[in-house]
Short mmCIF file of N, CA and C and ligand atoms in Angstrom, two decimals:
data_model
loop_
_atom_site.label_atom_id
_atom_site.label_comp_id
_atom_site.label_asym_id
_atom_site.label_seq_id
_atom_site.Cartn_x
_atom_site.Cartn_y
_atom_site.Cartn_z
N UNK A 28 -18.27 32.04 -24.07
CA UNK A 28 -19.34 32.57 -23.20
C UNK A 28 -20.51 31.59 -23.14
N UNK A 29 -21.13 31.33 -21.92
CA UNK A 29 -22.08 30.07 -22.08
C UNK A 29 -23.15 30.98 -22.70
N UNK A 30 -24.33 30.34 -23.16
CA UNK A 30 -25.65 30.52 -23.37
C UNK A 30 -26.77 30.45 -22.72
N UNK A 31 -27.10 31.66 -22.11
CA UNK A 31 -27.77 31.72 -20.71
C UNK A 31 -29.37 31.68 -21.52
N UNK A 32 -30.07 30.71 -20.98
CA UNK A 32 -31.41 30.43 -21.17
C UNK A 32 -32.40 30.20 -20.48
N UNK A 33 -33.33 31.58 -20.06
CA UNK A 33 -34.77 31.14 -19.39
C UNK A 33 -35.44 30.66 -19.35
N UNK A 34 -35.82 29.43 -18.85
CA UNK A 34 -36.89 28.60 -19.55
C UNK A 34 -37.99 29.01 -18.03
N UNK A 35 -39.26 28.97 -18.39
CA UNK A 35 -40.49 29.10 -17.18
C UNK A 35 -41.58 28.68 -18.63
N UNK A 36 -42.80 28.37 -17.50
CA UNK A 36 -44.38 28.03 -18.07
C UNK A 36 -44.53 29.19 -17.33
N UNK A 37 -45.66 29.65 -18.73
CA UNK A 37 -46.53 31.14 -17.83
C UNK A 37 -47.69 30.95 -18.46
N UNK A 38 -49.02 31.77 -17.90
CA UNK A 38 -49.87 31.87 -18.11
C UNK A 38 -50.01 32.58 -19.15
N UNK A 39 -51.16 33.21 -19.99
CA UNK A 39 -51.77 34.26 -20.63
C UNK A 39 -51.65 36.02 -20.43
N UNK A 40 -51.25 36.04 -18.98
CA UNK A 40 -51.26 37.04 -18.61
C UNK A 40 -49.46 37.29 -17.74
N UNK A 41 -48.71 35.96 -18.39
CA UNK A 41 -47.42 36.38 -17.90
C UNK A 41 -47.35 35.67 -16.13
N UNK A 42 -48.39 34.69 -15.67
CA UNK A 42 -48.54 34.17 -14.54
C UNK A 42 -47.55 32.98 -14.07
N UNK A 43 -47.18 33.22 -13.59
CA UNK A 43 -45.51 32.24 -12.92
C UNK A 43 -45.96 31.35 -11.68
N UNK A 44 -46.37 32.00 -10.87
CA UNK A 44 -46.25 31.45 -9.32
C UNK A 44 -47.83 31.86 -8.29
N UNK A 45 -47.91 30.85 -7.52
CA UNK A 45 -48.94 31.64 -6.50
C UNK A 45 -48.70 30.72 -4.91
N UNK A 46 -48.50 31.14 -3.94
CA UNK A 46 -48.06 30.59 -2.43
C UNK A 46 -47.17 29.39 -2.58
N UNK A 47 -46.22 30.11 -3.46
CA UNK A 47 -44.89 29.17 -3.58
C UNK A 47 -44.92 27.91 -4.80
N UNK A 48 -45.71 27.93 -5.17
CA UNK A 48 -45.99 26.71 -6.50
C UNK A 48 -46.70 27.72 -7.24
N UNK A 49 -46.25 26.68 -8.52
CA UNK A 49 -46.88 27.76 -9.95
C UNK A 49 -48.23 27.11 -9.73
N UNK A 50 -49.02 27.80 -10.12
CA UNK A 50 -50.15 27.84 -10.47
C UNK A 50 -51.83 27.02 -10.61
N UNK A 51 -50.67 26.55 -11.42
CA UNK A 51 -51.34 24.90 -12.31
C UNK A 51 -50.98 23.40 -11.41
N UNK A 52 -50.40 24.37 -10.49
CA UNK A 52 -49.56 22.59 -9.48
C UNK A 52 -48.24 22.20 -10.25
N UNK A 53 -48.71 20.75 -10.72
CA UNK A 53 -47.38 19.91 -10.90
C UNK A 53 -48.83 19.20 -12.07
N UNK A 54 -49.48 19.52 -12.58
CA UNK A 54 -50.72 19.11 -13.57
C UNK A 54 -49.95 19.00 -15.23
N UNK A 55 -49.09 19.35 -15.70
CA UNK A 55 -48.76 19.50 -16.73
C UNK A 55 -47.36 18.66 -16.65
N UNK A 56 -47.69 17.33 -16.85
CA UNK A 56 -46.82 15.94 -16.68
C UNK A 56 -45.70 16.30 -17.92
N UNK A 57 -46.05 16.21 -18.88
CA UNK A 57 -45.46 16.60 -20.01
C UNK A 57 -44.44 17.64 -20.19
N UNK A 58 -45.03 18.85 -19.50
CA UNK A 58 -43.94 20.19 -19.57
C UNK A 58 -43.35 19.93 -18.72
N UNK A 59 -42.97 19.05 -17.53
CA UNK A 59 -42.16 19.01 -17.03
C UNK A 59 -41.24 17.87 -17.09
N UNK A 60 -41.46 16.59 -18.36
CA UNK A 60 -40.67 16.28 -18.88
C UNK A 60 -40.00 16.98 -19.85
N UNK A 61 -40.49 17.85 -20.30
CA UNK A 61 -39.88 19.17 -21.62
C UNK A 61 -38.44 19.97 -20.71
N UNK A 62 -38.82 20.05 -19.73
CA UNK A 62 -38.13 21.23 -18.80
C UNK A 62 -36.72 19.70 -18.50
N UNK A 63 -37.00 18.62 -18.12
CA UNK A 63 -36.23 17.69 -17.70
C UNK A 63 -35.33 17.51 -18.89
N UNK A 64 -35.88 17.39 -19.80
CA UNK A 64 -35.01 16.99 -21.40
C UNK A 64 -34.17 17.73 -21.93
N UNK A 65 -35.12 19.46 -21.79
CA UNK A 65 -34.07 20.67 -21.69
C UNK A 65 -32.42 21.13 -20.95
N UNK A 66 -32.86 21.01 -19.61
CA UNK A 66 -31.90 21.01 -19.48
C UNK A 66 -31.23 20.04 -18.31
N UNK A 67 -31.67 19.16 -18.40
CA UNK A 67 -30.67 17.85 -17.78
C UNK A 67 -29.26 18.08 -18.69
N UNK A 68 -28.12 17.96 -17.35
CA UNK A 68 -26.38 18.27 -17.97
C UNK A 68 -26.51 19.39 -18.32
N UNK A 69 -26.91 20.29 -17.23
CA UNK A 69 -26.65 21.67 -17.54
C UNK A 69 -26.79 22.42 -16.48
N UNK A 70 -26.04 23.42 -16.05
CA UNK A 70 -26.23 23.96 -14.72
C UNK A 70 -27.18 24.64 -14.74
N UNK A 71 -28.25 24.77 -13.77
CA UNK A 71 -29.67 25.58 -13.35
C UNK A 71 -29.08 26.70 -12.29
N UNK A 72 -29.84 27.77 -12.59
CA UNK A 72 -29.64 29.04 -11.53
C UNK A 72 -30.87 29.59 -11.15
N UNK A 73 -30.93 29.21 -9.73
CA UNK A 73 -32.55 29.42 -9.57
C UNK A 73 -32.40 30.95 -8.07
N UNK A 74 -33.59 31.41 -7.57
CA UNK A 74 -33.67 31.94 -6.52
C UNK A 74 -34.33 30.95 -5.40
N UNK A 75 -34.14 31.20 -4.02
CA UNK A 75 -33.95 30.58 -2.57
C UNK A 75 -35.07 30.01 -2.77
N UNK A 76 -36.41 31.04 -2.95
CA UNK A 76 -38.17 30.78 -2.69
C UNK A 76 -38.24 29.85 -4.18
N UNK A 77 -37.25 29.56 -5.01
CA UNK A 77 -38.42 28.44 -6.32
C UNK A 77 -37.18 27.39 -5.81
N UNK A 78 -36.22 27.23 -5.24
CA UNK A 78 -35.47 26.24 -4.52
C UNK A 78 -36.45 25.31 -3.59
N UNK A 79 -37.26 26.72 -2.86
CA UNK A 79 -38.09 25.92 -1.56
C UNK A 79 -39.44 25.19 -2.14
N UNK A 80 -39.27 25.34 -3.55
CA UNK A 80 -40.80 24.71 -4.36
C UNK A 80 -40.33 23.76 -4.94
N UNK A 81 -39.03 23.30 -5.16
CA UNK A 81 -38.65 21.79 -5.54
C UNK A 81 -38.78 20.78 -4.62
N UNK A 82 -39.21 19.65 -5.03
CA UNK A 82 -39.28 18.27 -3.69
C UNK A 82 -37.29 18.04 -3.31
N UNK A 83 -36.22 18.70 -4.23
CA UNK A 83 -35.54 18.26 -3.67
C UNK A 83 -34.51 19.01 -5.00
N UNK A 84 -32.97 18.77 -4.54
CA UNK A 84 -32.10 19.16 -6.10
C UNK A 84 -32.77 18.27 -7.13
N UNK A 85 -32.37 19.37 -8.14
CA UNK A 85 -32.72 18.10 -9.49
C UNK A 85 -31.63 17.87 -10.20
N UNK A 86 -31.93 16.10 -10.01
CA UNK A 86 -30.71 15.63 -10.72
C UNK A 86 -29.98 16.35 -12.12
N UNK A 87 -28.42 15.29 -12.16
CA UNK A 87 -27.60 15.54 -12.96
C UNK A 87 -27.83 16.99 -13.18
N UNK A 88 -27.81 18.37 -12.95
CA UNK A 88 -27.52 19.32 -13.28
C UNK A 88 -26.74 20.04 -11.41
N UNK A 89 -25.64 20.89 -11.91
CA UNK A 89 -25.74 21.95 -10.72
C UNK A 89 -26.69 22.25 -10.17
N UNK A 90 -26.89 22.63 -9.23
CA UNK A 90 -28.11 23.28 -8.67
C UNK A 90 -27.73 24.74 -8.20
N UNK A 91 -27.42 25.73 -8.93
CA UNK A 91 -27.05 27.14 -8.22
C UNK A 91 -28.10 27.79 -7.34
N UNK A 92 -28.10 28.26 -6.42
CA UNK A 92 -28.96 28.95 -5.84
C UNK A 92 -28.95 30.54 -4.97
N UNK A 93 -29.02 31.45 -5.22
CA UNK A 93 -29.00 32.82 -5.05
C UNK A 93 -29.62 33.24 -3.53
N UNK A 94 -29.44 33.21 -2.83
CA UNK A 94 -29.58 33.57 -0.88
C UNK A 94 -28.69 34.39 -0.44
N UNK A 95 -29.40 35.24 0.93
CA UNK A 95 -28.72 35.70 1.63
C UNK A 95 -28.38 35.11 3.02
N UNK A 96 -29.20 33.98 2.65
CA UNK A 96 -29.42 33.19 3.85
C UNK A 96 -28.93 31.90 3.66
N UNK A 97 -28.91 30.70 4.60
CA UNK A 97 -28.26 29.79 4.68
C UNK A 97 -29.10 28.25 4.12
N UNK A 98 -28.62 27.76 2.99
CA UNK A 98 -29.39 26.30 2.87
C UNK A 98 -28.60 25.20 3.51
N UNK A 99 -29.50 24.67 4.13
CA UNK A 99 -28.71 22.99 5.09
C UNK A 99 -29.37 21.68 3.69
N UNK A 100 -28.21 21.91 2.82
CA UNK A 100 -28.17 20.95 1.69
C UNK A 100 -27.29 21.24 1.01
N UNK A 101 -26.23 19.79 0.95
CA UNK A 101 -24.67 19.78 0.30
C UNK A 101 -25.10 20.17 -1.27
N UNK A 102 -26.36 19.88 -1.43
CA UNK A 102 -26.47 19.65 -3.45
C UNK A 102 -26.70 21.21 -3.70
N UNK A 103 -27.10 21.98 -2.66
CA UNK A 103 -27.61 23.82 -3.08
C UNK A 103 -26.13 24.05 -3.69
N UNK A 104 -25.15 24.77 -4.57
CA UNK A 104 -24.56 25.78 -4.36
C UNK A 104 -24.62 27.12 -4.23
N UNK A 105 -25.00 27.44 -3.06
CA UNK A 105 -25.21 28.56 -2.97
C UNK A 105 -24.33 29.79 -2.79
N UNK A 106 -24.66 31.38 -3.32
CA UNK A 106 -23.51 32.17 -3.43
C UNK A 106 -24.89 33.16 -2.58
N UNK A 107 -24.68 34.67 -2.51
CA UNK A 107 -25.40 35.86 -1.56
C UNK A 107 -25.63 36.47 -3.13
N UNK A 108 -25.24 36.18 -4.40
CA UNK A 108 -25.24 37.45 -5.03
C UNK A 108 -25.58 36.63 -6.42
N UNK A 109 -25.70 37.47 -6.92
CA UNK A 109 -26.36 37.11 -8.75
C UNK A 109 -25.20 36.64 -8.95
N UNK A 110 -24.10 38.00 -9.15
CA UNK A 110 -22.85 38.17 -9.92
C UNK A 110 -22.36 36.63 -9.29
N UNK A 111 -22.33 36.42 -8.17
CA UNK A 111 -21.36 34.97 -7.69
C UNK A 111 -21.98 34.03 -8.41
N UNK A 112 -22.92 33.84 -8.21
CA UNK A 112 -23.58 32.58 -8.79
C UNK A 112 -23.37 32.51 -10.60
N UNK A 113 -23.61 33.55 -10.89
CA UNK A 113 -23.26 33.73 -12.31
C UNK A 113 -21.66 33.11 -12.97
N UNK A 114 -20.72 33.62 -11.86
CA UNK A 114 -18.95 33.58 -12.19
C UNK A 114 -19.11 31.78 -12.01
N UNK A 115 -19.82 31.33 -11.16
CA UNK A 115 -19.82 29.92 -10.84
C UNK A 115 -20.45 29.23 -11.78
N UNK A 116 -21.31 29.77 -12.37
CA UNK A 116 -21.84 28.62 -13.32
C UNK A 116 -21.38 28.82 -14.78
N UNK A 117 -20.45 30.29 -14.91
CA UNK A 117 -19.37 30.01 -16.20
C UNK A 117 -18.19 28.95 -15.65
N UNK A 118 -17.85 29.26 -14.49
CA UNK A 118 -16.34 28.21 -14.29
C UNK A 118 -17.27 26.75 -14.83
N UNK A 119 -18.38 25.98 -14.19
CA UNK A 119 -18.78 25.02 -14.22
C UNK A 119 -18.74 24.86 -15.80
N UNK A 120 -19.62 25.75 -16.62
CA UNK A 120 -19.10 25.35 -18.00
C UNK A 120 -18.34 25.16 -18.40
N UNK A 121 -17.35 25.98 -18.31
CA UNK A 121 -15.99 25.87 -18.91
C UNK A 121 -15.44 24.43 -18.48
N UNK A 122 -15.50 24.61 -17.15
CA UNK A 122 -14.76 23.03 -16.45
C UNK A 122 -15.34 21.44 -17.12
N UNK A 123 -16.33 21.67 -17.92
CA UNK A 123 -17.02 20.30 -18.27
C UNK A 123 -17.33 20.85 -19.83
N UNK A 124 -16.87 21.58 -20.36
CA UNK A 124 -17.09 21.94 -21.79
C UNK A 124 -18.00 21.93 -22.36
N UNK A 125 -18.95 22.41 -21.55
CA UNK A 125 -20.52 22.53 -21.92
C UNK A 125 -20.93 24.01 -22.27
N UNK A 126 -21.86 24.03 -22.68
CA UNK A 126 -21.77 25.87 -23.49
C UNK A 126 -23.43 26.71 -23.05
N UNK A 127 -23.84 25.58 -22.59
CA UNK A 127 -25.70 26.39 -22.11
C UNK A 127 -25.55 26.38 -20.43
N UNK A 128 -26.62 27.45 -19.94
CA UNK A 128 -26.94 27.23 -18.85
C UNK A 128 -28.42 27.94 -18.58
N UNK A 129 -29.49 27.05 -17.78
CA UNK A 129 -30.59 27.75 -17.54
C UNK A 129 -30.83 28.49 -16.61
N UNK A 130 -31.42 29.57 -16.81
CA UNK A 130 -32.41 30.32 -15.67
C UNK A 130 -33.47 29.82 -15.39
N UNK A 131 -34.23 28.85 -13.95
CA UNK A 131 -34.94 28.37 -13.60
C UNK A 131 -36.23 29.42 -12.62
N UNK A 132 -35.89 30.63 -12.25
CA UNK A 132 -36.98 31.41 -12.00
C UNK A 132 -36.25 31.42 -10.50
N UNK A 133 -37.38 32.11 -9.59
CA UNK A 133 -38.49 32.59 -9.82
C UNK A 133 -38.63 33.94 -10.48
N UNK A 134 -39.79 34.57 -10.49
CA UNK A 134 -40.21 35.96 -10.54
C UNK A 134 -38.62 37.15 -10.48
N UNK A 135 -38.10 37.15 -9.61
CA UNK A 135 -37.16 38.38 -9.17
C UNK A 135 -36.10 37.93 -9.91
N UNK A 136 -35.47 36.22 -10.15
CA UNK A 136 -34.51 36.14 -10.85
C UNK A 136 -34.75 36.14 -12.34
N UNK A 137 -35.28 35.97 -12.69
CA UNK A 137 -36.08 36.53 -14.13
C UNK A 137 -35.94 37.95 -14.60
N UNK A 138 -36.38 38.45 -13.61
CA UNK A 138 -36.74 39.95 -14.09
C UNK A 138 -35.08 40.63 -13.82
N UNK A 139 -34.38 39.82 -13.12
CA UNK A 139 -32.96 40.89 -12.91
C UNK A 139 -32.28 39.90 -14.44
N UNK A 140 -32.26 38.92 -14.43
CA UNK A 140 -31.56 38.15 -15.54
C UNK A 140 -32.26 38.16 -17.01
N UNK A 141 -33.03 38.87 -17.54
CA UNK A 141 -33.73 38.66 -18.68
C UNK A 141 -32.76 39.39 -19.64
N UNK A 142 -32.54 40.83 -19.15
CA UNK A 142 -31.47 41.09 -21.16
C UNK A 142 -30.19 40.47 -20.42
N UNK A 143 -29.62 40.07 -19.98
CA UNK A 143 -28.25 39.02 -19.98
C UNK A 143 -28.60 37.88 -20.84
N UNK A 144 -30.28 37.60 -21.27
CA UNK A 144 -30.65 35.91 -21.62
C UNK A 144 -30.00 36.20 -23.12
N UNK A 145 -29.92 35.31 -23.99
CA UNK A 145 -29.62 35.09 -25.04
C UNK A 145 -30.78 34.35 -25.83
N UNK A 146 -31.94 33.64 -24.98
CA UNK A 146 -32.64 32.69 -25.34
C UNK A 146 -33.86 32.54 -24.24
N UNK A 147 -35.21 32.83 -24.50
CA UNK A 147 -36.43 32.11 -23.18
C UNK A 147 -36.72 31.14 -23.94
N UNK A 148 -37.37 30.67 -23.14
CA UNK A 148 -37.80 29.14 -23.51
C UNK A 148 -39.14 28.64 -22.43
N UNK A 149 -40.08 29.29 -23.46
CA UNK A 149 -41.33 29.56 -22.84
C UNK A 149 -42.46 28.53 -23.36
N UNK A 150 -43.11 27.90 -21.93
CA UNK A 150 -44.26 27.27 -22.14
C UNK A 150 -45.65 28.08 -22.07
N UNK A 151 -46.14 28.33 -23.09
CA UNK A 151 -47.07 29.48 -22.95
C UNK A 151 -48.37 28.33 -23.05
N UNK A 152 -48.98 28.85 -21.58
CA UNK A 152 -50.11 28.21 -21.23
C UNK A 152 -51.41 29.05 -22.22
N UNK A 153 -52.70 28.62 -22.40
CA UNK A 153 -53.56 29.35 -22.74
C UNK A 153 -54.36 29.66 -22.08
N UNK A 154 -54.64 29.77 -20.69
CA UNK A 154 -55.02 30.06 -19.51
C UNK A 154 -54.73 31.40 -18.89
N UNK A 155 -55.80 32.10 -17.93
CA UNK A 155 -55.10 32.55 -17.00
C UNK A 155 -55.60 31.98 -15.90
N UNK A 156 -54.79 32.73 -14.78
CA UNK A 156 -54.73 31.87 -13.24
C UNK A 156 -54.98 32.95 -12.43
N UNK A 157 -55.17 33.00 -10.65
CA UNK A 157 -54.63 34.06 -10.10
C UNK A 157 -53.34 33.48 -9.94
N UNK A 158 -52.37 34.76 -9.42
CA UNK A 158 -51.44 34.84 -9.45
C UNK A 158 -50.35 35.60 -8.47
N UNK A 159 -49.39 35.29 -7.67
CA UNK A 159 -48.86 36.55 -6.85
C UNK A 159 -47.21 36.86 -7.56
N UNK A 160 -47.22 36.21 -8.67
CA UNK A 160 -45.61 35.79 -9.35
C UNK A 160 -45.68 36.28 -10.64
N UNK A 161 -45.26 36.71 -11.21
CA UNK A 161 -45.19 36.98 -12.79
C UNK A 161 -43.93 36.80 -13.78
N UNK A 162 -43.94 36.45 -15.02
CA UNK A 162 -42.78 36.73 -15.30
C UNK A 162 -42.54 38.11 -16.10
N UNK A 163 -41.24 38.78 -16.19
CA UNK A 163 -41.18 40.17 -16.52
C UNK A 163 -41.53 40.70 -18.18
N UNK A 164 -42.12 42.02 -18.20
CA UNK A 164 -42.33 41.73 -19.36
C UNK A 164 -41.27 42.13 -20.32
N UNK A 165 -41.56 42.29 -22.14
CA UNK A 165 -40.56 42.12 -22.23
C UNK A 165 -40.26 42.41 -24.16
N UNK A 166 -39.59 43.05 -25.14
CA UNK A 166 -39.79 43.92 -25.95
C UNK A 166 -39.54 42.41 -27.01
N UNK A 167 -40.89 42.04 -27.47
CA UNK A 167 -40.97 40.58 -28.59
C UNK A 167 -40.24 41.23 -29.54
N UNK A 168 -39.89 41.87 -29.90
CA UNK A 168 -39.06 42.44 -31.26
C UNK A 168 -37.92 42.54 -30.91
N UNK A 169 -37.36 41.81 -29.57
CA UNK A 169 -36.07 41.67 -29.61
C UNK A 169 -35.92 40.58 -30.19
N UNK A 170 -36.94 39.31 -30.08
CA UNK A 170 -36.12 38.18 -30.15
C UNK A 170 -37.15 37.60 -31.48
N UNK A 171 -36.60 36.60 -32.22
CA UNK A 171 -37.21 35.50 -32.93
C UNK A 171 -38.07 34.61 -32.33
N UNK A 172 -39.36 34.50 -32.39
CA UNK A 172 -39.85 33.42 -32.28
C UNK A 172 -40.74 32.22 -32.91
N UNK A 173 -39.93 31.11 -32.21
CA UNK A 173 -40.77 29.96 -32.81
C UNK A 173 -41.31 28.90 -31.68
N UNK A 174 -42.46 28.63 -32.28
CA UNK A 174 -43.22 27.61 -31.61
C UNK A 174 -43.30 26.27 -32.32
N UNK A 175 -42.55 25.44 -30.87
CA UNK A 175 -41.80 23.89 -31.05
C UNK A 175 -42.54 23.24 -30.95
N UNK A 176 -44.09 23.46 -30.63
CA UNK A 176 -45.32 21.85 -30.07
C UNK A 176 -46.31 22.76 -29.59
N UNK A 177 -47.15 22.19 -29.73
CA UNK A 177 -48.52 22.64 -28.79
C UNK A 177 -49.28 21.50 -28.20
N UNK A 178 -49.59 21.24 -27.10
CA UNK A 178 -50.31 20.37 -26.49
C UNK A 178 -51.11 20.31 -25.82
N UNK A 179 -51.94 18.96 -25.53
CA UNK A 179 -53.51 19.40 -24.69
C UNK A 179 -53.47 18.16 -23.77
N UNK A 180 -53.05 18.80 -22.64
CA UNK A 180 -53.22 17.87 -21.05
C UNK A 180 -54.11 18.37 -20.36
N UNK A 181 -54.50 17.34 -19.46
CA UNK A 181 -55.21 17.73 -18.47
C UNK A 181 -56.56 19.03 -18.45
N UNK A 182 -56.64 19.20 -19.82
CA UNK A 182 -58.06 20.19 -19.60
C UNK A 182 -57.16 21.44 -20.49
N UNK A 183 -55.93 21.94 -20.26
CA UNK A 183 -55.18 23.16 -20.81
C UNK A 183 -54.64 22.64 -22.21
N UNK A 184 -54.35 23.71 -22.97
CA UNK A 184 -53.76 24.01 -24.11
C UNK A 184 -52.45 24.67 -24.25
N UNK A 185 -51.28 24.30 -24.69
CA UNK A 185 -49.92 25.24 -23.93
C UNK A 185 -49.10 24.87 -24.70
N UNK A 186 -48.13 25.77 -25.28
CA UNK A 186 -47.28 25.94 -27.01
C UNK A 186 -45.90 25.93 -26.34
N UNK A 187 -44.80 25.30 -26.82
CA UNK A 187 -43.43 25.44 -26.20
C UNK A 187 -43.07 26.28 -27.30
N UNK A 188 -42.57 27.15 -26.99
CA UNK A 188 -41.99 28.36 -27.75
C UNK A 188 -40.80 28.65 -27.19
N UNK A 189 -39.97 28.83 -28.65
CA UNK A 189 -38.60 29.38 -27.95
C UNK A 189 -38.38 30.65 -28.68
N UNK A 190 -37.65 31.84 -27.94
CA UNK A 190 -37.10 32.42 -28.15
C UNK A 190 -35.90 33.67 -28.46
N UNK A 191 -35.54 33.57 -29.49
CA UNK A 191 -34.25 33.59 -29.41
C UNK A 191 -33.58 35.40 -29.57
N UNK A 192 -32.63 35.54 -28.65
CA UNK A 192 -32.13 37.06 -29.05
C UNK A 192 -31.75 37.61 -30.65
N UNK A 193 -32.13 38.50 -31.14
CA UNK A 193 -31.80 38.93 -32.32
C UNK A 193 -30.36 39.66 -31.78
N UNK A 194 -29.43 39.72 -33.21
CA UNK A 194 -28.06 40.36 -32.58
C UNK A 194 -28.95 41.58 -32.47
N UNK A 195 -27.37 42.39 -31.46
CA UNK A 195 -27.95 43.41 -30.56
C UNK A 195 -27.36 44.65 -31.53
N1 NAP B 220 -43.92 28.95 -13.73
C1 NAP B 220 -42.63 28.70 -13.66
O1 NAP B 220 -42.01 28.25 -14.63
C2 NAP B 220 -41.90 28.98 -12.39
C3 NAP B 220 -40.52 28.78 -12.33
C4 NAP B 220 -39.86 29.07 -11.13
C5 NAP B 220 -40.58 29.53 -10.05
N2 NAP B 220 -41.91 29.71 -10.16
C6 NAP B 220 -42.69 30.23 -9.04
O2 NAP B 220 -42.21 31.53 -8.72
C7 NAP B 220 -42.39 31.77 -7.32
C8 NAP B 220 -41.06 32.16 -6.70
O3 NAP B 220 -40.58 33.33 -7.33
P1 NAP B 220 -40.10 34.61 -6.48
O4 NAP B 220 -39.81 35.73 -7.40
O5 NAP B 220 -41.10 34.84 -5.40
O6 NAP B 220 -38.80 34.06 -5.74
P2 NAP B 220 -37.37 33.53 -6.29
O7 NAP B 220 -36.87 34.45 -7.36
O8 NAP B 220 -37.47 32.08 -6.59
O9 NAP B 220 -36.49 33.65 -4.97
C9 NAP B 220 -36.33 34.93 -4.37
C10 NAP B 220 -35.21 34.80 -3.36
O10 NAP B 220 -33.98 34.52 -4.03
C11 NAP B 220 -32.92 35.27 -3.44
N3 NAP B 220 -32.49 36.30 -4.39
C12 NAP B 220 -33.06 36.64 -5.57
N4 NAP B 220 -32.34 37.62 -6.17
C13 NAP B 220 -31.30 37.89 -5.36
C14 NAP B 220 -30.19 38.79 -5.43
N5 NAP B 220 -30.04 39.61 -6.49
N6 NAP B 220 -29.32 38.80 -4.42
C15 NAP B 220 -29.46 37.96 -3.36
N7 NAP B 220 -30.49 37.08 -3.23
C16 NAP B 220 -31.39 37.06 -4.22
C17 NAP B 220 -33.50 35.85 -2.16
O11 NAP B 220 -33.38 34.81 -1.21
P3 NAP B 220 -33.22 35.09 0.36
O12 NAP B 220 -34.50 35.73 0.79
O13 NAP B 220 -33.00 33.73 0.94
O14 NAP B 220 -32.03 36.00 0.53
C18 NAP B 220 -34.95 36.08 -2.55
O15 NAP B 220 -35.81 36.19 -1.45
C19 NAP B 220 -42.96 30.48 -6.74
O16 NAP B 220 -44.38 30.58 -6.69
C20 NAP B 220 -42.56 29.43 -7.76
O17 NAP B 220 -43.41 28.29 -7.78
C21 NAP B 220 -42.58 29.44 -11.31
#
């Protein structure tokens, strides 16, 4: 069974997204080498609207993408349904013997994919923002956590924390 893992940066107050970009911009150089290191060689499963907030696929990984609608780009794989996209990015594991796969957001795919996760993998900003995106909330006594770094860019303060499902 792969190891399905959420990774998102959120705010203080659980803040994800606002008119299609998170928040903070593209300001936090660093966490998004964290997010690159993570999961580069690994299939990503994102929704249509945080598809339309990338400059483009991101390399070396799948790019799954969840629509009901049509993307004009060979690198999308796109399916209409969770469940499809899901069956596709176990075949992809299996087919390359790889055992993780991330949940890349946004907001709605989060909140339908969170107890399927096994693992978030959260950049917890120390900020809040406004916001029209959130990520879902969510019972901390399910999971273990530990905090991997804390760092200070650009004016913010923001802890990579992972964490992990307790058996069920
Ligand atoms: N802070 C972070 O780490 C982070 C990470 C990712 C995204 N974001 C932010 O989050 C925001 C986007 O999040 P969002 O919740 O608005 O959108 P989203 O989850 O990225 O995309 C929603 C779209 O995905 C498709 N979709 C989702 N669930 C589906 C399902 N069960 N069946 C079929 N289609 C489904 C639909 O596309 P169609 O309408 O095409 O059918 C839906 O409109 C942006 O502001 C983005 O920058 C932040």
């Amino acid at each position: 069974m792969t190891r399905l893992i959420e990774i998102a940066a959120v705010g203080s107050r659980g803040e994800l997204g606002l008119n299609g970009d998170m928040p903070w911009g593209r300001s936090l150089k660093q966490d998004l080498k964290f997010f690159k290191e993570q999961t580069k060689g690994h299939p990503v499963l994102m929704g249509r609207k945080t598809w339309q907030s990338l400059p483009g696929a991101l390399p070396g990984r799948a790019n799954i993408v969840i629509t009901r609608g049509v993307i004009d780009n060979p690198k999308a794989l796109t399916y209409p349904t969770l469940e499809e996209g899901l069956a596709a990015l176990e075949k992809i594991e299996e087919e390359s013997g790889n055992d993780k796969a991330f949940i890349i957001g946004g907001g709605s795919v989060y909140a339908a994919m969170i107890d399927k996760c096994d693992e978030l993998l959260l950049t917890e900003i120390e900020s809040t923002f406004d916001a029209d995106t959130w990520f879902p909330e969510f019972n901390h006594d399910d999971f273990e956590r530990t905090v991997l770094d804390t760092i200070e860019e650009n004016g913010f303060t923001y802890s990579h924390v992972r964490y992990v499902r307790k058996p069920r």
